[in-house]
Coordinates of C-alpha atoms and ligand atoms in Angstrom, one line a residue:
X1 CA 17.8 99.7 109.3
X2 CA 19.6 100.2 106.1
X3 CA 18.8 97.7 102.5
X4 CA 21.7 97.1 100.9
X5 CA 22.9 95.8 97.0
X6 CA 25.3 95.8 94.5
X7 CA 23.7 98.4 92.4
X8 CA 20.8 101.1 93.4
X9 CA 19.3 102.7 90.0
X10 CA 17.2 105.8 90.3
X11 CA 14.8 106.4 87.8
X12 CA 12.8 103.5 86.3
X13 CA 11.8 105.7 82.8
X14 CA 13.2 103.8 79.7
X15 CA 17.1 104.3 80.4
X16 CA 16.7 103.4 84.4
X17 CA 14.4 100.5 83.8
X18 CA 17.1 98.8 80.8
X19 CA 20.0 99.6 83.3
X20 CA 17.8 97.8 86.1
X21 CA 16.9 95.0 83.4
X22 CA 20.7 94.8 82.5
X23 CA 22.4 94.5 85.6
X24 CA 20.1 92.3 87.5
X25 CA 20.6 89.9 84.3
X26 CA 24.2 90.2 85.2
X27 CA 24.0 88.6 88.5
X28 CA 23.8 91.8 90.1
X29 CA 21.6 92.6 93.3
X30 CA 19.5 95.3 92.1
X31 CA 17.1 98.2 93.5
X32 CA 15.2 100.6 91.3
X33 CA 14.0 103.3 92.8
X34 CA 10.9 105.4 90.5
X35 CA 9.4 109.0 92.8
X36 CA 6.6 109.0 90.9
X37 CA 6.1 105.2 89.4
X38 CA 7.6 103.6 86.0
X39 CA 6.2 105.2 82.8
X40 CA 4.6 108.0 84.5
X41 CA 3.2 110.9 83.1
X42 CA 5.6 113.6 83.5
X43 CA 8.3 110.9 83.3
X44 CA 10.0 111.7 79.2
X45 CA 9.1 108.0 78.3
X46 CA 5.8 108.0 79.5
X47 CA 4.1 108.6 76.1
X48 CA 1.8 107.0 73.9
X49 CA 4.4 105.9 71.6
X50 CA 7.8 106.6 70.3
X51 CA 9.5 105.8 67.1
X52 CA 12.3 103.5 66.9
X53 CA 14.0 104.9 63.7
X54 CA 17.6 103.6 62.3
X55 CA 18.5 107.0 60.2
X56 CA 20.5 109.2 62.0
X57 CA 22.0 110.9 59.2
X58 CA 26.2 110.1 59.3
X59 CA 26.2 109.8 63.1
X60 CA 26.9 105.9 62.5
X61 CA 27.2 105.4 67.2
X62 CA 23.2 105.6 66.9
X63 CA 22.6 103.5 64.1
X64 CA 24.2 100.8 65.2
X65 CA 22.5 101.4 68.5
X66 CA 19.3 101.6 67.5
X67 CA 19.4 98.4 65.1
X68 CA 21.0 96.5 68.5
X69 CA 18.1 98.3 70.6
X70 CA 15.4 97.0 68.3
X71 CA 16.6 93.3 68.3
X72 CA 16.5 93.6 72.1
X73 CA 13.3 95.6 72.4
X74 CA 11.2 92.8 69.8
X75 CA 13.0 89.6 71.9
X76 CA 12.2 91.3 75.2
X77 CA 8.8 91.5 73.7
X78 CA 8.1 88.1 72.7
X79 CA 9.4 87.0 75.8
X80 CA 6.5 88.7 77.9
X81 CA 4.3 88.0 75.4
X82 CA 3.6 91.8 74.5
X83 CA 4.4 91.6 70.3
X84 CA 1.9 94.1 69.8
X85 CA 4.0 97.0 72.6
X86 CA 6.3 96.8 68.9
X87 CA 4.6 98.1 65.6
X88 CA 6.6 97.8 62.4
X89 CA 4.4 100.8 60.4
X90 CA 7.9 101.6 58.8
X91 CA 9.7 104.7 59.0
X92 CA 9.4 107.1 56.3
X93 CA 12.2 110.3 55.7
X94 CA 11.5 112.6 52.5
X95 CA 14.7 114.7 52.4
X96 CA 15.0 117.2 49.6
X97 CA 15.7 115.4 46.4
X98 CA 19.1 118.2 46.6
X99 CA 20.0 117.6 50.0
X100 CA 23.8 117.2 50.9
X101 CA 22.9 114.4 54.0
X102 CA 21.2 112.1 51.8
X103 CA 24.3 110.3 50.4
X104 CA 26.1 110.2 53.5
X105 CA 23.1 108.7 55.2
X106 CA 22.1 106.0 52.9
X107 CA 25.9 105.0 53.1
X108 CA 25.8 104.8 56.6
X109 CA 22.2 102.6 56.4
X110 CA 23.8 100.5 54.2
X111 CA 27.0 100.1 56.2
X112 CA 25.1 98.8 59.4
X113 CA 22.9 96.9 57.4
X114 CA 19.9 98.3 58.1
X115 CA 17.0 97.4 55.6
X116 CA 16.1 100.4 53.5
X117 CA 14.4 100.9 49.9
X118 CA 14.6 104.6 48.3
X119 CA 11.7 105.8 46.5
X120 CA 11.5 108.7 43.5
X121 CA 9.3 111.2 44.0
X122 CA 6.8 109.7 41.6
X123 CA 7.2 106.7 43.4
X124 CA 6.6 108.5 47.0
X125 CA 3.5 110.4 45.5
X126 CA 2.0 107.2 44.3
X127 CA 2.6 105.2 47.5
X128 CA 1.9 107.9 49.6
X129 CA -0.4 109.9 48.0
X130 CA -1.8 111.4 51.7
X131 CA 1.3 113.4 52.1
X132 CA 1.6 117.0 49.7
X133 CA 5.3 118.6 49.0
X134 CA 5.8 122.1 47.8
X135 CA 9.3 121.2 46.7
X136 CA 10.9 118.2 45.3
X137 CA 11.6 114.8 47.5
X138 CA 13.0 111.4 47.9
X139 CA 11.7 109.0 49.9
X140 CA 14.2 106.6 52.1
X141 CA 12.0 103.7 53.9
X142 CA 12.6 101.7 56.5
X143 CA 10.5 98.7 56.2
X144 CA 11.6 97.1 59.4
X145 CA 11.5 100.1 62.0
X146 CA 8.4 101.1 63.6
X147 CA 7.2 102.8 66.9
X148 CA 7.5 101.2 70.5
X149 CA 4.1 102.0 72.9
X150 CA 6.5 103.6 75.0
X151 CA 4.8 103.9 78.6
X152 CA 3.9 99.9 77.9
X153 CA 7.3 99.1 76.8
X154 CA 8.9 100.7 79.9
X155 CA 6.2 98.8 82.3
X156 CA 6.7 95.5 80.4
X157 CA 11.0 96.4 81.1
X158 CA 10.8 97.0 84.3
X159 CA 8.0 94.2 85.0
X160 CA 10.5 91.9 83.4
X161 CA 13.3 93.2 86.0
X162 CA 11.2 92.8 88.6
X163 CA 10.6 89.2 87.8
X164 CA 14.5 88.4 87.4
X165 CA 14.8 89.4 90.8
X166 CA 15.4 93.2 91.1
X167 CA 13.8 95.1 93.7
X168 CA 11.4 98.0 93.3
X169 CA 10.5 101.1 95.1
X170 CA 8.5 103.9 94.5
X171 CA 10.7 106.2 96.4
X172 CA 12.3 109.5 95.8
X173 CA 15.7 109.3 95.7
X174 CA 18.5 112.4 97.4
X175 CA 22.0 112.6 96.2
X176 CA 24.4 110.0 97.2
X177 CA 27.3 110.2 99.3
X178 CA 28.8 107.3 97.3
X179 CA 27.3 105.4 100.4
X180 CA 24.3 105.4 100.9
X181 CA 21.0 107.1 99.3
X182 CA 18.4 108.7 101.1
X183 CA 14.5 108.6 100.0
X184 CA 12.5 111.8 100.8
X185 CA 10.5 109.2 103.1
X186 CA 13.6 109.0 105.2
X187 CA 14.4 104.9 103.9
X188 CA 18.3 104.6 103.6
X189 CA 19.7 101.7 101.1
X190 CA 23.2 101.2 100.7
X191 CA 25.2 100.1 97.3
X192 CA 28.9 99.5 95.6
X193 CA 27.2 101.3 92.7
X194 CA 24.8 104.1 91.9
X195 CA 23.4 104.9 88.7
X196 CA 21.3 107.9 88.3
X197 CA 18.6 108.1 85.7
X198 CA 16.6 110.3 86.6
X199 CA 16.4 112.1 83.0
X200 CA 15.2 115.4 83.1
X201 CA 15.5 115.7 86.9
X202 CA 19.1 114.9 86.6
X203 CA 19.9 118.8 86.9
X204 CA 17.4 118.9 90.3
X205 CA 19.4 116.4 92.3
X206 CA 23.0 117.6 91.0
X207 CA 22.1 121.3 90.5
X208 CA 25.9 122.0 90.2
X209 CA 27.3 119.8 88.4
X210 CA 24.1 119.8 85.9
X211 CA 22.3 122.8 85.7
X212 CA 22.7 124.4 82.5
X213 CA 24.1 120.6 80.9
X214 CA 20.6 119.2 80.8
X215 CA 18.2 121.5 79.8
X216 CA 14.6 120.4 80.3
X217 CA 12.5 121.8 77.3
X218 CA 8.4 121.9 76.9
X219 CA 7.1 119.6 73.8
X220 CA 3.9 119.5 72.6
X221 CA 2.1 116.6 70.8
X222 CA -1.5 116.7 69.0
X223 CA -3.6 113.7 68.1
X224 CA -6.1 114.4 65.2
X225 CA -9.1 112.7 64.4
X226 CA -9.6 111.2 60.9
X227 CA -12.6 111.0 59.1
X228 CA -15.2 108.1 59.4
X229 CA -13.2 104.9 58.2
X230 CA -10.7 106.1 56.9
X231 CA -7.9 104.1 56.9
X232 CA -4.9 106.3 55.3
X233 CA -3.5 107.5 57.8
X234 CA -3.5 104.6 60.0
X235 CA -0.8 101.4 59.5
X236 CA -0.2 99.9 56.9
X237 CA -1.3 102.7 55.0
X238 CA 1.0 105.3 56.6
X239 CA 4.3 104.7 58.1
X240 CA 5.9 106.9 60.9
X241 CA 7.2 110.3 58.6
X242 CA 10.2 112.7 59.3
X243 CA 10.9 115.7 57.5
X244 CA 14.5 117.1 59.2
X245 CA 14.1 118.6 56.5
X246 CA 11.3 121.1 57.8
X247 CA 12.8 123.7 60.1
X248 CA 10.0 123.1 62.9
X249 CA 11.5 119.5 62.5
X250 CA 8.0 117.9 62.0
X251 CA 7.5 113.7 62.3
X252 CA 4.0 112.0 62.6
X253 CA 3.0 108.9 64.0
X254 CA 0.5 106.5 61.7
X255 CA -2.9 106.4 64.2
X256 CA -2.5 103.4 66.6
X257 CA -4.9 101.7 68.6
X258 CA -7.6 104.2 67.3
X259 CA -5.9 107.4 69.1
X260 CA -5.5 109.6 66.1
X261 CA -2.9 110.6 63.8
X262 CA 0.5 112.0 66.0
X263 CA 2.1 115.0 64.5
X264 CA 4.9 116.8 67.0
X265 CA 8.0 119.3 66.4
X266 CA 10.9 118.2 67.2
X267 CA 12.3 121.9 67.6
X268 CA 12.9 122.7 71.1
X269 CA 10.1 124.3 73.2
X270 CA 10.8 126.5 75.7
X271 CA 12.8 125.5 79.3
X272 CA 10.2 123.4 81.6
X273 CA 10.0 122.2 85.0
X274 CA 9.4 118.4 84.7
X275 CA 7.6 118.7 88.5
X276 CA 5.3 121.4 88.5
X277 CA 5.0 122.7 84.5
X278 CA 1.4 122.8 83.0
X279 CA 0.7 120.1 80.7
X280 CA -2.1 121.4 78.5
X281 CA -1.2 122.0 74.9
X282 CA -1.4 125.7 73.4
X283 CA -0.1 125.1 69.7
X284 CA -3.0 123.4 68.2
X285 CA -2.9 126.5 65.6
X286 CA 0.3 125.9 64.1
X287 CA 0.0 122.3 63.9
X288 CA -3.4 122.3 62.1
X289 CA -1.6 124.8 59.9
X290 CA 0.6 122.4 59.4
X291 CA -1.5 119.4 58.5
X292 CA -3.6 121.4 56.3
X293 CA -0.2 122.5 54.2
X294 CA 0.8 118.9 54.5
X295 CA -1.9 116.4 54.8
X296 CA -4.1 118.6 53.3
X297 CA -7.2 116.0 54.0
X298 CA -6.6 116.7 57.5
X299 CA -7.0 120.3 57.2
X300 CA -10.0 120.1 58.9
X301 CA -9.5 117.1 61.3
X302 CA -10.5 117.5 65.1
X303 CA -7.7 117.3 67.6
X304 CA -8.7 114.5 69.9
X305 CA -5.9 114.6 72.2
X306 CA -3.1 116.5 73.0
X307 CA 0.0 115.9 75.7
X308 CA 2.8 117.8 76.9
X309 CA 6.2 116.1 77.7
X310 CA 9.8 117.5 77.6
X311 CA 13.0 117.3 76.1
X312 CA 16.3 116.8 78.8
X313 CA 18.5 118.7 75.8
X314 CA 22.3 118.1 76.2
X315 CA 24.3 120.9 74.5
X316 CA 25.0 118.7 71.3
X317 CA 22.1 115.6 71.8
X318 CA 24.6 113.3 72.9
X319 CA 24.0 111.1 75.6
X320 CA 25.2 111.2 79.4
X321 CA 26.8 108.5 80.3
X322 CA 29.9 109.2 82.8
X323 CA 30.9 108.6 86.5
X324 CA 30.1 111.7 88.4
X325 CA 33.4 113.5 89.2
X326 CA 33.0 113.4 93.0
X327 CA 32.7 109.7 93.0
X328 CA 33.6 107.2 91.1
X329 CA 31.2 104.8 92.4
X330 CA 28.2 107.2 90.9
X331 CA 26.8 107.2 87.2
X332 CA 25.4 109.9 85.6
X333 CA 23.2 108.6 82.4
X334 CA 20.5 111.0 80.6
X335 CA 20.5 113.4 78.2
X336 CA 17.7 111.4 76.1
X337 CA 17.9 114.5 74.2
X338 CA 14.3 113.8 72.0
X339 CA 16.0 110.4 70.8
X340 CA 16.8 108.4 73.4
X341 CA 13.6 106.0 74.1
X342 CA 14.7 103.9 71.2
X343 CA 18.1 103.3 72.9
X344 CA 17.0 102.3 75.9
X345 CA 18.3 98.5 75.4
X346 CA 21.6 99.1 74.1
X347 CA 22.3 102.2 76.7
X348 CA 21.4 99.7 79.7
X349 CA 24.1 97.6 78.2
X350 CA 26.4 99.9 77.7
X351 CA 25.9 101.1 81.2
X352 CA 26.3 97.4 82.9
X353 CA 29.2 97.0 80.4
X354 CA 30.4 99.9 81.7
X355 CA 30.6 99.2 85.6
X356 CA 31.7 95.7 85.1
X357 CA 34.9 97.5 83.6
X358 CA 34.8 96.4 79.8
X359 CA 36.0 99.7 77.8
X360 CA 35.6 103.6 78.8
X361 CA 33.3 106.1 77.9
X362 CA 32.6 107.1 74.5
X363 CA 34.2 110.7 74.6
X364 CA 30.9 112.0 73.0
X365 CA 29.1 110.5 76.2
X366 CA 31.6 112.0 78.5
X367 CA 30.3 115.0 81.6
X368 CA 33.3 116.9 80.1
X369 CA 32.1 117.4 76.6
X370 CA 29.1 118.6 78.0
X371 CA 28.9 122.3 77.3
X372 CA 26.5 124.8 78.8
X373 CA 25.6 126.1 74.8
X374 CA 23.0 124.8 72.7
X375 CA 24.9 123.2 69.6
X376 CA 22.7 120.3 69.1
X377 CA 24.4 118.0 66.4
X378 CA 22.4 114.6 67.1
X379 CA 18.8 114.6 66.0
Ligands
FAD1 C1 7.4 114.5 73.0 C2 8.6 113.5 73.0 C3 8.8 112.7 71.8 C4 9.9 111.9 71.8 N1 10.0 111.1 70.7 C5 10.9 110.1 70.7 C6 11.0 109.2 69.7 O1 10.1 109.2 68.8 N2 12.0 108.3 69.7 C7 12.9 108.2 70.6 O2 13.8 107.3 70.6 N3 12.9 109.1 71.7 C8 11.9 110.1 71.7 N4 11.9 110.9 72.7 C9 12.9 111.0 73.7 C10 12.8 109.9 74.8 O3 11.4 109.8 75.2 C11 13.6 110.2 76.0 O4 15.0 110.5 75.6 C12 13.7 109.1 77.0 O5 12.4 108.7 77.3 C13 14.4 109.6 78.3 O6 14.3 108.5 79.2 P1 14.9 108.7 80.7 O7 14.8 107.4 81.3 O8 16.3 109.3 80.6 O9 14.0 109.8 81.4 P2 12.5 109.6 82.0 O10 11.7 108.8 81.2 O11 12.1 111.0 82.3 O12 12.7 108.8 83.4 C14 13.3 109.4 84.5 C15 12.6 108.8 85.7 O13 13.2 109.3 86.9 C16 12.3 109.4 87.9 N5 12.8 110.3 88.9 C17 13.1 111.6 88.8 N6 13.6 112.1 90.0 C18 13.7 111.0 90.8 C19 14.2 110.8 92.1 N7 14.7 111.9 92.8 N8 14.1 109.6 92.7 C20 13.6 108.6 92.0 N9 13.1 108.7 90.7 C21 13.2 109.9 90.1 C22 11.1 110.0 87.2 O14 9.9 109.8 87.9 C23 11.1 109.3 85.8 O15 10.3 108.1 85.8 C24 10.8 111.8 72.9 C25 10.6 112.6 74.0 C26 9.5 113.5 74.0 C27 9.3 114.3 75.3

């Protein structure tokens, strides 16, 4: 016997579980359908933590996202009692006191009204006096912005649906026929609407339509170990840093709940298979390099935890959010890109906004400006 709803969402990691959240607020009968559970390891939101950040240089779409996003994450928060699955550490961005973004970005900040304070780089060195530069820097903080415990936060979302009434399986989902979907455990479920989320999957269950559009790439992420009670690298003491301006594209995470301090490279890795890739870290080398040139009283800091999770990489970092060309009953939405946790709210609306036929997509969200070519423009 066949189940049957308005909407069937596969993939409950953070865009699937907001969509699920969204549309089951709207009225909608809803099934979420997870193949290996919500938040899950090899799932890309199922880390410790990721930063909800407002800078996104002059790509104003995300800002104003991500300042909608955190309203909606903090209420959604405080209505399941979890304040703590938000930290506001801050967000800290040094950019080259010379460098040509920094104008353009602060206007934009401003522009969206996003709280920010800019700092000198005697100011930075005196506030921050954990973090070394070899060249000159400004500081641009955002006081309000934090991190989200992501695998948590996506639990608490999809709890949340669950309690408003949507339906939850942990099933794996086959292509649809724009009918019906199949579960690799043979269970049919029928729907007006299908909304695939399956993030860096998306390219396994449409192979041609995606292969090549989502590229799935292998991150690593170390945890160091700070000395005996000390507390500058932890919150308040150390907000969540970025350096774009490093070409590894280095950010660390302030140590939360006793885990370490979280240093990653936001440079893409090499391709991975989400499924069956090996998850055990190999460049604990370069990042203690890295600390020692950077945090230089962490040069000597045991690593005391390492993960491996992965990038779905459009061609530019854009998003994808678009009807699958075969049917226009289907939804195609990934592309997280190494940004997209923080979106999660305000994607889910725009996806529920979406099918109940308010506006079109955004072109830069479209299948057709997804190119087979790396030209990432979004970080
Ligand atoms: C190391 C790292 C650091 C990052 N840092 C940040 C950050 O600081 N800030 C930020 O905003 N973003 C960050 N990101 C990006 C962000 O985590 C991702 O963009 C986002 O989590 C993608 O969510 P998703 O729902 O599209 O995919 P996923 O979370 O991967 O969810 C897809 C889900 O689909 C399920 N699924 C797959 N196939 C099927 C099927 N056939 N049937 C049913 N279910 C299926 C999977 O089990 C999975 O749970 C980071 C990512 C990584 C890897």
């Amino acid at each position: 016997m066949s189940e049957s709803y308005d909407v069937i969402v596969v993939g409950a990691g953070v865009f699937g579980a907001w969509t699920a959240h969204h549309l089951g607020r709207s009225g909608r009968s809803v099934a979420l359908l997870d193949a290996y559970g919500a938040g899950n390891s090899r799932s890309s939101s199922g880390g410790e933590s990721r930063v909800l950040r407002m800078n996104y240089r002059e790509q104003e779409i995300y800002t104003r996202w991500s300042l909608n996003s955190l309203r909606q994450w903090i209420e959604l928060f405080e209505q399941v009692n979890r304040p703590e699955l938000f930290q506001k550490t801050g967000v800290l961005w040094t950019p080259a006191a010379d460098d040509p973004n920094t104008a353009g970005t602060l206007q934009t900040l401003e522009r969206c009204g996003v709280v920010f304070e800019t700092l000198s780089q005697p100011e930075l060195t005196r506030r921050f006096p954990q973090i070394r530069y070899t060249s000159e820097r400004v500081g641009v903080l955002e006081p309000e912005s934090g991190l989200a415990l992501a695998r948590r936060a996506v639990q608490a979302v999809v709890a949340d649906a669950i309690r408003n009434g949507v339906d939850y399986f942990r099933e794996a989902a086959l292509a649809t026929d724009g009918r019906e979907v199949r579960t690799q455990s043979g269970r049919a479920l029928t729907a007006s609407i299908f909304v695939y989320c399956a993030g860096p999957w998306l390219p396994k269950i449409f192979p041609e339509l995606l292969e090549g559009r989502i590229r799935p790439t292998r991150q690593e992420i170390f945890f160091f170990g700070t000395d005996p009670g000390d507390r500058r690298f932890a919150s308040p003491e150390m907000p969540v840093w970025l350096d774009f301006t490093d070409e590894r594209g280095a950010y660390t995470l302030p140590d939360i709940e006793n885990r370490g301090f979280k240093l990653a490279f936001d440079r893409h890795g090499p391709a991975f298979d989400p499924d069956t890739g090996d998850r055990l870290a190999s460049g604990v080398d370069a990042a203690r390099a890295f600390l020692a040139e950077r945090f230089p009283a962490l040069a000597n800091a045991p690593l005391v935890e390492s993960r491996v999770c992965q990038y779905e990489n459009t061609s530019s970092g854009d998003f994808l959010i678009d009807r699958h060309p075969g049917f226009d009953n289907v939804w195609l939405v990934g592309g997280g890109s190494g940004h997209g946790f923080k979106h999660g709210p305000m994607l889910g609306e725009y996806v529920t906004g979406l099918i109940e036929g308010s506006g079109n997509v955004e072109e830069r969200f479209s299948l057709a400006s997804k190119g087979r070519e790396a030209k990432r423009a979004v970080y």
